[in-house]
Amino acid sequence: MELYRLTAVEISAMLERREISSRELCGELAARTDEVEESVGAYITQTREKMLETADTADSRRASGGPVTKLTGIPAAIKDNICVEGVPMTCASRMLEGFVPPYSAHVAESMAAAAIPLSGKTNLDEFAMGSTCETSALQNTKNPHDLSRVPGGSSGGSAAALASGEVPLALGSDTGGSSRAPAAFCGVVGLKPTYGAVSRHGAAAFASSLDQIAPMARCIEDVALLADVVYSHDARDAMSSPEDVKKDGFFKNLSAGMSGKTIGLPEEYLSCVDGGVAEAVKSAAKTFESLGAKILPISLPMLRYAVETYMIISSAEASSNLAKFDGVKYGYRAEGAKDIFDLIRRSRTEALGEEVKRRIMLGTYVLSSGYYDAYYNKARAASLRIRAEFIKAFETCDVLMTPTTTGVAYKAGSIVHDPARMYAGDVLTVSVNIAGLPAISVPCGFSEGMPVGLQLIGRHFGEQEILNAAFAFERESGIKNIVADIGGTGR
Ligand code: GLN
């Protein structure tokens, strides 16, 4: 049997029945990685030795009746902007080359405690800024469904590792859609948590008021299980919520009953997407109706301001968060500087990429004294209205459904040098971060031979509701666990 084609839930049952060991499983997934990684390029760093060590811990826990969870012994990849003690972290930037974190992120600690072996650190757009994975200073990642296309960004490495069958579980991060958009492009699932539901401790900050760490997998059950591991209160993140979101477990409480549910379908979101994407989403709406849900057309006109609001707020916060990369404290340091100011200027000039510099300059500009009111304060006001609009929609709807992206995966090189177009492509995901809401992207069909993503948005802390809706859709449509046959021309 090809183990790499199985979901974590299926593998978990085999581990429980002792049909395989975690060491065998990790060995087989490593072999799959060796076979496809040269074409796909999902990983910046592979941690094979560490993975096998944890696999042995998992196997001995199972043998001795030690503490195990369903995911114990099943490997996961982590995006390379999340710290794991002793494993290099680059954020796909020259700036952090050679940096080895002395501590682990809260989520990485939780995964280690559950003896989930780490397969490696995945590629991303530099400091998570981008929508194609192409702003990575270190390598290119390809879309496993069509190697001439991008996997999406910024968590493109995690999405590609899942879609190519290199690993069944992964963490991404999501500031404006970075887990959901690559999930849509690669035909996998990405869950953006409610702001404050997952600790950001140990994740490199991009825009602190928007960032969340995102569980990713190839089916809903697997995402629910991984969410069960990483969701918890953590005093080290000042915005970590004490709310008990997962109760006694998202996985345990998965239920596919949709009757009596109202799903809002915002017209503005459908009107800005390609025909094939719109078709797939409309057909998903029919599927929900056949399950007894009511589809309610609604209007969310603030969508018009979403990208501008997001770019101003995220760049402002990024310009402040990235000030610490100065050539003194971390990673890269320029040679031959005259004095400290020259050292900082040269180090940043040499080690940060074009997109990152653009965001820092934009952010610095909108925060400068002459423009603060005109841009930053306006964006704050707009973000309150975006939030209010969603809260109003949830007075009549249990869940909202929209496409995740405006089209299928971009051709490599087609958009990365046209920033305005690239930012515009994030229009359907960024409002969720601005409003702090939970959302999930699930595959809902194909267009041009490429996967299409359906985005389900929930109320604050309404993760279980969107997981259940996604689970119901997945069951009824049978669209799940898509592993690409690696090739050049689509499926
Ligand atoms: N594509 C968006 C951006 O470029 C989102 C990034 C993210 O969510 N990290 O900012």
mmCIF file of C-alpha atoms in Angstrom, residues 96-415:
data_model
loop_
_atom_site.group_PDB
_atom_site.id
_atom_site.type_symbol
_atom_site.label_atom_id
_atom_site.label_comp_id
_atom_site.label_asym_id
_atom_site.label_seq_id
_atom_site.Cartn_x
_atom_site.Cartn_y
_atom_site.Cartn_z
ATOM 1 C CA LEU A 96 17.990 35.059 8.783
ATOM 2 C CA GLU A 97 20.347 32.633 7.077
ATOM 3 C CA GLY A 98 22.236 30.746 9.755
ATOM 4 C CA PHE A 99 19.816 31.720 12.540
ATOM 5 C CA VAL A 100 19.029 28.820 14.883
ATOM 6 C CA PRO A 101 16.228 29.542 17.381
ATOM 7 C CA PRO A 102 17.102 28.792 21.006
ATOM 8 C CA TYR A 103 13.468 27.962 21.830
ATOM 9 C CA SER A 104 10.352 26.448 20.256
ATOM 10 C CA ALA A 105 7.091 28.163 19.399
ATOM 11 C CA HIS A 106 4.135 27.272 21.612
ATOM 12 C CA VAL A 107 2.592 25.266 18.766
ATOM 13 C CA ALA A 108 5.849 23.376 18.159
ATOM 14 C CA GLU A 109 6.058 22.531 21.867
ATOM 15 C CA SER A 110 2.484 21.210 21.756
ATOM 16 C CA MET A 111 3.307 19.052 18.742
ATOM 17 C CA ALA A 112 6.470 17.723 20.361
ATOM 18 C CA ALA A 113 4.526 16.897 23.526
ATOM 19 C CA ALA A 114 2.174 14.772 21.401
ATOM 20 C CA ALA A 115 5.250 13.071 19.819
ATOM 21 C CA ILE A 116 4.383 14.326 16.342
ATOM 22 C CA PRO A 117 7.621 13.907 14.344
ATOM 23 C CA LEU A 118 8.833 17.027 12.508
ATOM 24 C CA SER A 119 9.518 16.287 8.828
ATOM 25 C CA GLY A 120 11.047 19.719 8.165
ATOM 26 C CA LYS A 121 10.581 23.449 7.668
ATOM 27 C CA THR A 122 8.694 24.523 4.568
ATOM 28 C CA ASN A 123 9.254 27.305 2.054
ATOM 29 C CA LEU A 124 7.313 30.581 2.100
ATOM 30 C CA ASP A 125 7.326 34.028 0.616
ATOM 31 C CA GLU A 126 10.013 36.086 2.356
ATOM 32 C CA PHE A 127 8.713 36.902 5.867
ATOM 33 C CA ALA A 128 5.307 35.625 4.634
ATOM 34 C CA MET A 129 4.860 38.591 2.289
ATOM 35 C CA GLY A 130 3.514 37.389 -1.017
ATOM 36 C CA SER A 131 0.914 35.243 -2.723
ATOM 37 C CA THR A 132 2.974 32.866 -4.845
ATOM 38 C CA CYS A 133 5.912 31.636 -2.733
ATOM 39 C CA GLU A 134 8.130 33.346 -5.322
ATOM 40 C CA THR A 135 9.376 36.141 -3.069
ATOM 41 C CA SER A 136 11.308 33.458 -1.153
ATOM 42 C CA ALA A 137 14.976 34.419 -1.353
ATOM 43 C CA LEU A 138 16.013 30.806 -1.054
ATOM 44 C CA GLN A 139 14.153 28.579 -3.505
ATOM 45 C CA ASN A 140 11.176 28.009 -5.743
ATOM 46 C CA THR A 141 8.291 25.770 -4.793
ATOM 47 C CA LYS A 142 6.122 24.319 -7.572
ATOM 48 C CA ASN A 143 2.446 23.459 -7.568
ATOM 49 C CA PRO A 144 2.335 19.631 -7.423
ATOM 50 C CA HIS A 145 -0.725 19.601 -9.730
ATOM 51 C CA ASP A 146 1.118 21.484 -12.456
ATOM 52 C CA LEU A 147 4.802 22.226 -12.024
ATOM 53 C CA SER A 148 4.564 25.275 -14.275
ATOM 54 C CA ARG A 149 2.318 26.986 -11.721
ATOM 55 C CA VAL A 150 2.891 28.423 -8.244
ATOM 56 C CA PRO A 151 1.652 26.715 -5.071
ATOM 57 C CA GLY A 152 0.316 30.030 -3.756
ATOM 58 C CA GLY A 153 1.596 31.960 -0.821
ATOM 59 C CA SER A 154 2.798 32.513 1.540
ATOM 60 C CA SER A 155 2.448 29.007 3.031
ATOM 61 C CA GLY A 156 3.153 27.465 -0.390
ATOM 62 C CA GLY A 157 5.740 25.009 0.918
ATOM 63 C CA SER A 158 3.309 23.523 3.441
ATOM 64 C CA ALA A 159 0.510 23.262 0.861
ATOM 65 C CA ALA A 160 2.832 21.673 -1.716
ATOM 66 C CA ALA A 161 4.225 19.173 0.812
ATOM 67 C CA LEU A 162 0.651 18.052 1.539
ATOM 68 C CA ALA A 163 -0.541 17.943 -2.064
ATOM 69 C CA SER A 164 2.477 15.938 -3.213
ATOM 70 C CA GLY A 165 2.005 13.315 -0.494
ATOM 71 C CA GLU A 166 5.288 14.190 1.236
ATOM 72 C CA VAL A 167 3.531 14.562 4.589
ATOM 73 C CA PRO A 168 -0.128 14.399 5.785
ATOM 74 C CA LEU A 169 -0.058 17.342 8.238
ATOM 75 C CA ALA A 170 1.433 20.818 8.200
ATOM 76 C CA LEU A 171 1.362 24.195 9.865
ATOM 77 C CA GLY A 172 1.184 27.410 7.901
ATOM 78 C CA SER A 173 0.526 30.969 8.972
ATOM 79 C CA ASP A 174 -2.195 33.335 7.841
ATOM 80 C CA THR A 175 -1.993 37.139 7.973
ATOM 81 C CA GLY A 176 -4.132 37.894 4.931
ATOM 82 C CA GLY A 177 -4.897 34.482 3.449
ATOM 83 C CA SER A 178 -1.544 32.757 3.465
ATOM 84 C CA SER A 179 -2.886 29.378 4.542
ATOM 85 C CA ARG A 180 -6.206 29.507 2.690
ATOM 86 C CA ALA A 181 -4.953 30.681 -0.699
ATOM 87 C CA PRO A 182 -2.192 28.065 -1.056
ATOM 88 C CA ALA A 183 -4.647 25.449 0.241
ATOM 89 C CA ALA A 184 -7.022 26.464 -2.575
ATOM 90 C CA PHE A 185 -4.283 26.431 -5.228
ATOM 91 C CA CYS A 186 -2.984 23.017 -4.138
ATOM 92 C CA GLY A 187 -6.307 21.272 -3.402
ATOM 93 C CA VAL A 188 -5.779 20.914 0.353
ATOM 94 C CA VAL A 189 -7.423 22.292 3.507
ATOM 95 C CA GLY A 190 -6.234 25.339 5.483
ATOM 96 C CA LEU A 191 -7.820 26.648 8.684
ATOM 97 C CA LYS A 192 -7.251 30.267 9.728
ATOM 98 C CA PRO A 193 -8.106 30.422 13.443
ATOM 99 C CA THR A 194 -10.034 33.182 15.211
ATOM 100 C CA TYR A 195 -7.542 35.869 16.206
ATOM 101 C CA GLY A 196 -6.248 34.920 19.655
ATOM 102 C CA ALA A 197 -7.270 31.266 19.503
ATOM 103 C CA VAL A 198 -3.785 29.921 18.696
ATOM 104 C CA SER A 199 -0.665 31.301 20.363
ATOM 105 C CA ARG A 200 1.701 33.283 18.158
ATOM 106 C CA HIS A 201 4.554 32.753 20.613
ATOM 107 C CA GLY A 202 7.581 31.783 18.562
ATOM 108 C CA ALA A 203 6.131 32.732 15.185
ATOM 109 C CA ALA A 204 8.013 35.500 13.353
ATOM 110 C CA ALA A 205 5.694 38.511 13.456
ATOM 111 C CA PHE A 206 4.549 40.032 10.163
ATOM 112 C CA ALA A 207 1.439 42.017 11.178
ATOM 113 C CA SER A 208 0.737 41.337 14.836
ATOM 114 C CA SER A 209 -2.951 42.275 14.809
ATOM 115 C CA LEU A 210 -3.638 39.884 11.901
ATOM 116 C CA ASP A 211 -1.207 36.934 12.237
ATOM 117 C CA GLN A 212 -2.451 33.467 13.181
ATOM 118 C CA ILE A 213 -0.811 30.049 12.871
ATOM 119 C CA ALA A 214 -2.853 27.754 10.646
ATOM 120 C CA PRO A 215 -3.350 23.968 10.715
ATOM 121 C CA MET A 216 -3.314 22.415 7.212
ATOM 122 C CA ALA A 217 -3.994 18.886 5.898
ATOM 123 C CA ARG A 218 -5.735 17.006 3.067
ATOM 124 C CA CYS A 219 -9.087 16.457 4.798
ATOM 125 C CA ILE A 220 -11.251 18.005 7.491
ATOM 126 C CA GLU A 221 -10.781 15.273 10.080
ATOM 127 C CA ASP A 222 -7.005 15.705 9.892
ATOM 128 C CA VAL A 223 -7.210 19.482 10.205
ATOM 129 C CA ALA A 224 -9.530 19.074 13.203
ATOM 130 C CA LEU A 225 -7.067 16.697 14.855
ATOM 131 C CA LEU A 226 -4.128 19.039 14.289
ATOM 132 C CA ALA A 227 -6.202 21.967 15.551
ATOM 133 C CA ASP A 228 -6.926 19.935 18.697
ATOM 134 C CA VAL A 229 -3.155 19.822 19.287
ATOM 135 C CA VAL A 230 -2.278 23.465 18.632
ATOM 136 C CA TYR A 231 -5.293 25.361 20.028
ATOM 137 C CA SER A 232 -4.672 26.330 23.644
ATOM 138 C CA HIS A 233 -4.320 29.380 25.845
ATOM 139 C CA ASP A 234 -0.760 30.599 26.262
ATOM 140 C CA ALA A 235 0.224 33.456 28.549
ATOM 141 C CA ARG A 236 3.298 34.157 26.378
ATOM 142 C CA ASP A 237 1.054 35.614 23.659
ATOM 143 C CA ALA A 238 -0.549 38.737 25.142
ATOM 144 C CA MET A 239 -3.504 38.378 22.759
ATOM 145 C CA SER A 240 -4.060 34.676 23.477
ATOM 146 C CA SER A 241 -7.696 34.217 24.404
ATOM 147 C CA PRO A 242 -8.773 32.300 27.514
ATOM 148 C CA GLU A 243 -11.870 31.164 25.550
ATOM 149 C CA ASP A 244 -12.119 27.361 25.422
ATOM 150 C CA VAL A 245 -12.681 27.138 21.673
ATOM 151 C CA LYS A 246 -12.193 23.445 21.081
ATOM 152 C CA LYS A 247 -14.134 22.253 24.177
ATOM 153 C CA ASP A 248 -13.476 18.506 24.418
ATOM 154 C CA GLY A 249 -12.100 18.388 20.869
ATOM 155 C CA PHE A 250 -12.932 19.639 17.354
ATOM 156 C CA PHE A 251 -12.450 16.139 15.964
ATOM 157 C CA LYS A 252 -14.693 14.515 18.525
ATOM 158 C CA ASN A 253 -17.448 17.052 17.861
ATOM 159 C CA LEU A 254 -17.376 16.901 14.066
ATOM 160 C CA SER A 255 -20.897 16.506 12.785
ATOM 161 C CA ALA A 256 -22.168 16.645 9.231
ATOM 162 C CA GLY A 257 -25.728 17.754 9.970
ATOM 163 C CA MET A 258 -26.619 20.835 7.913
ATOM 164 C CA SER A 259 -30.378 20.935 8.145
ATOM 165 C CA GLY A 260 -31.713 24.189 9.546
ATOM 166 C CA LYS A 261 -28.399 25.983 8.931
ATOM 167 C CA THR A 262 -28.278 29.261 7.039
ATOM 168 C CA ILE A 263 -25.289 29.878 4.790
ATOM 169 C CA GLY A 264 -24.765 33.431 3.566
ATOM 170 C CA LEU A 265 -23.492 33.865 0.018
ATOM 171 C CA PRO A 266 -22.111 37.399 -0.426
ATOM 172 C CA GLU A 267 -22.697 38.499 -3.998
ATOM 173 C CA GLU A 268 -19.651 40.808 -4.134
ATOM 174 C CA TYR A 269 -17.341 37.847 -3.556
ATOM 175 C CA LEU A 270 -18.739 35.867 -6.461
ATOM 176 C CA SER A 271 -18.704 38.741 -8.888
ATOM 177 C CA CYS A 272 -14.926 39.168 -8.854
ATOM 178 C CA VAL A 273 -13.866 35.606 -9.739
ATOM 179 C CA ASP A 274 -13.184 33.630 -12.924
ATOM 180 C CA GLY A 275 -16.028 31.663 -14.476
ATOM 181 C CA GLY A 276 -14.668 28.248 -13.527
ATOM 182 C CA VAL A 277 -14.207 29.244 -9.904
ATOM 183 C CA ALA A 278 -17.702 30.751 -9.715
ATOM 184 C CA GLU A 279 -19.176 27.552 -11.193
ATOM 185 C CA ALA A 280 -17.461 25.344 -8.615
ATOM 186 C CA VAL A 281 -18.651 27.542 -5.750
ATOM 187 C CA LYS A 282 -22.223 27.692 -7.061
ATOM 188 C CA SER A 283 -22.280 23.954 -7.311
ATOM 189 C CA ALA A 284 -21.026 23.758 -3.710
ATOM 190 C CA ALA A 285 -24.009 25.922 -2.740
ATOM 191 C CA LYS A 286 -26.294 23.338 -4.390
ATOM 192 C CA THR A 287 -24.582 20.598 -2.423
ATOM 193 C CA PHE A 288 -25.298 22.450 0.826
ATOM 194 C CA GLU A 289 -28.931 22.897 -0.225
ATOM 195 C CA SER A 290 -29.237 19.200 -0.908
ATOM 196 C CA LEU A 291 -28.069 18.652 2.669
ATOM 197 C CA GLY A 292 -30.907 20.787 4.018
ATOM 198 C CA ALA A 293 -29.084 24.096 4.477
ATOM 199 C CA LYS A 294 -30.611 27.376 3.339
ATOM 200 C CA ILE A 295 -28.483 29.513 1.023
ATOM 201 C CA LEU A 296 -29.077 33.204 1.706
ATOM 202 C CA PRO A 297 -27.775 35.762 -0.809
ATOM 203 C CA ILE A 298 -26.276 38.664 1.147
ATOM 204 C CA SER A 299 -24.245 41.783 0.447
ATOM 205 C CA LEU A 300 -20.893 42.768 1.996
ATOM 206 C CA PRO A 301 -20.060 46.015 0.188
ATOM 207 C CA MET A 302 -17.010 46.802 2.329
ATOM 208 C CA LEU A 303 -15.167 44.217 0.193
ATOM 209 C CA ARG A 304 -14.266 47.173 -2.043
ATOM 210 C CA TYR A 305 -11.962 48.569 0.608
ATOM 211 C CA ALA A 306 -10.537 45.275 1.827
ATOM 212 C CA VAL A 307 -7.215 45.195 -0.039
ATOM 213 C CA GLU A 308 -6.326 48.847 0.654
ATOM 214 C CA THR A 309 -7.217 48.512 4.322
ATOM 215 C CA TYR A 310 -5.201 45.327 4.618
ATOM 216 C CA MET A 311 -2.151 46.697 2.826
ATOM 217 C CA ILE A 312 -2.018 49.801 5.014
ATOM 218 C CA ILE A 313 -2.468 47.998 8.324
ATOM 219 C CA SER A 314 -0.261 45.017 7.524
ATOM 220 C CA SER A 315 2.547 47.144 6.071
ATOM 221 C CA ALA A 316 2.444 49.570 9.004
ATOM 222 C CA GLU A 317 2.803 46.711 11.462
ATOM 223 C CA ALA A 318 5.428 44.985 9.323
ATOM 224 C CA SER A 319 7.575 48.120 9.173
ATOM 225 C CA SER A 320 7.689 48.124 12.958
ATOM 226 C CA ASN A 321 8.068 44.345 13.435
ATOM 227 C CA LEU A 322 10.921 44.074 10.941
ATOM 228 C CA ALA A 323 12.910 46.951 12.457
ATOM 229 C CA LYS A 324 14.652 44.409 14.667
ATOM 230 C CA PHE A 325 16.457 42.917 11.652
ATOM 231 C CA ASP A 326 19.311 45.366 11.741
ATOM 232 C CA GLY A 327 22.438 43.294 11.150
ATOM 233 C CA VAL A 328 23.274 43.448 14.854
ATOM 234 C CA LYS A 329 20.973 41.015 16.616
ATOM 235 C CA TYR A 330 20.212 38.298 14.064
ATOM 236 C CA GLY A 331 21.563 36.557 11.014
ATOM 237 C CA TYR A 332 23.080 38.602 8.238
ATOM 238 C CA ARG A 333 25.637 41.368 8.856
ATOM 239 C CA ALA A 334 27.127 43.486 6.057
ATOM 240 C CA GLU A 335 30.908 43.717 5.746
ATOM 241 C CA GLY A 336 32.961 46.905 5.807
ATOM 242 C CA ALA A 337 30.508 49.284 7.469
ATOM 243 C CA LYS A 338 31.809 52.718 8.532
ATOM 244 C CA ASP A 339 29.644 53.053 11.625
ATOM 245 C CA ILE A 340 26.529 51.612 13.221
ATOM 246 C CA PHE A 341 24.109 53.476 10.937
ATOM 247 C CA ASP A 342 25.996 52.351 7.886
ATOM 248 C CA LEU A 343 25.954 48.789 9.222
ATOM 249 C CA ILE A 344 22.182 48.830 9.656
ATOM 250 C CA ARG A 345 21.568 50.412 6.262
ATOM 251 C CA ARG A 346 23.877 48.085 4.396
ATOM 252 C CA SER A 347 22.690 44.948 6.165
ATOM 253 C CA ARG A 348 19.048 45.703 5.416
ATOM 254 C CA THR A 349 19.791 46.778 1.857
ATOM 255 C CA GLU A 350 21.762 43.640 1.107
ATOM 256 C CA ALA A 351 19.708 41.022 2.955
ATOM 257 C CA LEU A 352 16.057 41.981 2.511
ATOM 258 C CA GLY A 353 14.226 41.279 -0.735
ATOM 259 C CA GLU A 354 12.331 43.692 -2.932
ATOM 260 C CA GLU A 355 8.839 42.825 -1.699
ATOM 261 C CA VAL A 356 9.841 43.095 1.961
ATOM 262 C CA LYS A 357 11.485 46.480 1.351
ATOM 263 C CA ARG A 358 8.372 47.673 -0.473
ATOM 264 C CA ARG A 359 6.200 46.794 2.535
ATOM 265 C CA ILE A 360 8.596 48.433 4.998
ATOM 266 C CA MET A 361 8.644 51.628 2.951
ATOM 267 C CA LEU A 362 4.878 51.640 2.508
ATOM 268 C CA GLY A 363 4.367 51.011 6.222
ATOM 269 C CA THR A 364 6.825 53.706 7.234
ATOM 270 C CA TYR A 365 5.097 56.139 4.897
ATOM 271 C CA VAL A 366 1.562 55.534 6.198
ATOM 272 C CA LEU A 367 2.777 55.902 9.785
ATOM 273 C CA SER A 368 4.744 59.096 9.167
ATOM 274 C CA SER A 369 3.430 62.226 10.867
ATOM 275 C CA GLY A 370 2.099 63.933 7.734
ATOM 276 C CA TYR A 371 0.199 60.872 6.491
ATOM 277 C CA TYR A 372 -0.871 59.029 9.623
ATOM 278 C CA ASP A 373 -4.369 60.474 9.629
ATOM 279 C CA ALA A 374 -4.855 60.252 5.891
ATOM 280 C CA TYR A 375 -3.894 56.585 5.655
ATOM 281 C CA TYR A 376 -3.358 54.668 8.870
ATOM 282 C CA ASN A 377 -6.268 56.133 10.810
ATOM 283 C CA LYS A 378 -8.566 55.792 7.801
ATOM 284 C CA ALA A 379 -7.602 52.152 7.491
ATOM 285 C CA ARG A 380 -8.315 51.588 11.200
ATOM 286 C CA ALA A 381 -11.758 53.148 10.714
ATOM 287 C CA ALA A 382 -12.392 50.999 7.629
ATOM 288 C CA SER A 383 -11.342 47.869 9.506
ATOM 289 C CA LEU A 384 -13.950 48.572 12.205
ATOM 290 C CA ARG A 385 -16.610 48.831 9.520
ATOM 291 C CA ILE A 386 -15.484 45.614 7.866
ATOM 292 C CA ARG A 387 -15.752 43.881 11.212
ATOM 293 C CA ALA A 388 -19.177 45.370 11.930
ATOM 294 C CA GLU A 389 -20.439 44.260 8.531
ATOM 295 C CA PHE A 390 -19.496 40.650 9.244
ATOM 296 C CA ILE A 391 -20.994 40.716 12.729
ATOM 297 C CA LYS A 392 -24.252 41.954 11.221
ATOM 298 C CA ALA A 393 -24.204 39.163 8.623
ATOM 299 C CA PHE A 394 -23.894 36.611 11.415
ATOM 300 C CA GLU A 395 -27.165 37.829 12.892
ATOM 301 C CA THR A 396 -28.915 35.941 10.093
ATOM 302 C CA CYS A 397 -26.264 33.459 8.911
ATOM 303 C CA ASP A 398 -24.488 30.597 10.680
ATOM 304 C CA VAL A 399 -21.672 30.448 8.134
ATOM 305 C CA LEU A 400 -20.648 32.467 5.075
ATOM 306 C CA MET A 401 -19.431 30.799 1.890
ATOM 307 C CA THR A 402 -17.232 32.436 -0.751
ATOM 308 C CA PRO A 403 -14.557 31.427 -3.233
ATOM 309 C CA THR A 404 -11.092 31.491 -1.606
ATOM 310 C CA THR A 405 -9.248 32.951 -4.585
ATOM 311 C CA THR A 406 -10.253 34.836 -7.711
ATOM 312 C CA GLY A 407 -8.827 32.180 -10.029
ATOM 313 C CA VAL A 408 -6.777 28.983 -10.012
ATOM 314 C CA ALA A 409 -3.030 28.896 -9.308
ATOM 315 C CA TYR A 410 -1.028 31.514 -11.234
ATOM 316 C CA LYS A 411 1.543 30.488 -13.808
ATOM 317 C CA ALA A 412 5.031 30.825 -12.343
ATOM 318 C CA GLY A 413 6.454 34.312 -12.882
ATOM 319 C CA SER A 414 3.164 35.734 -14.137
ATOM 320 C CA ILE A 415 2.299 38.043 -11.242
#
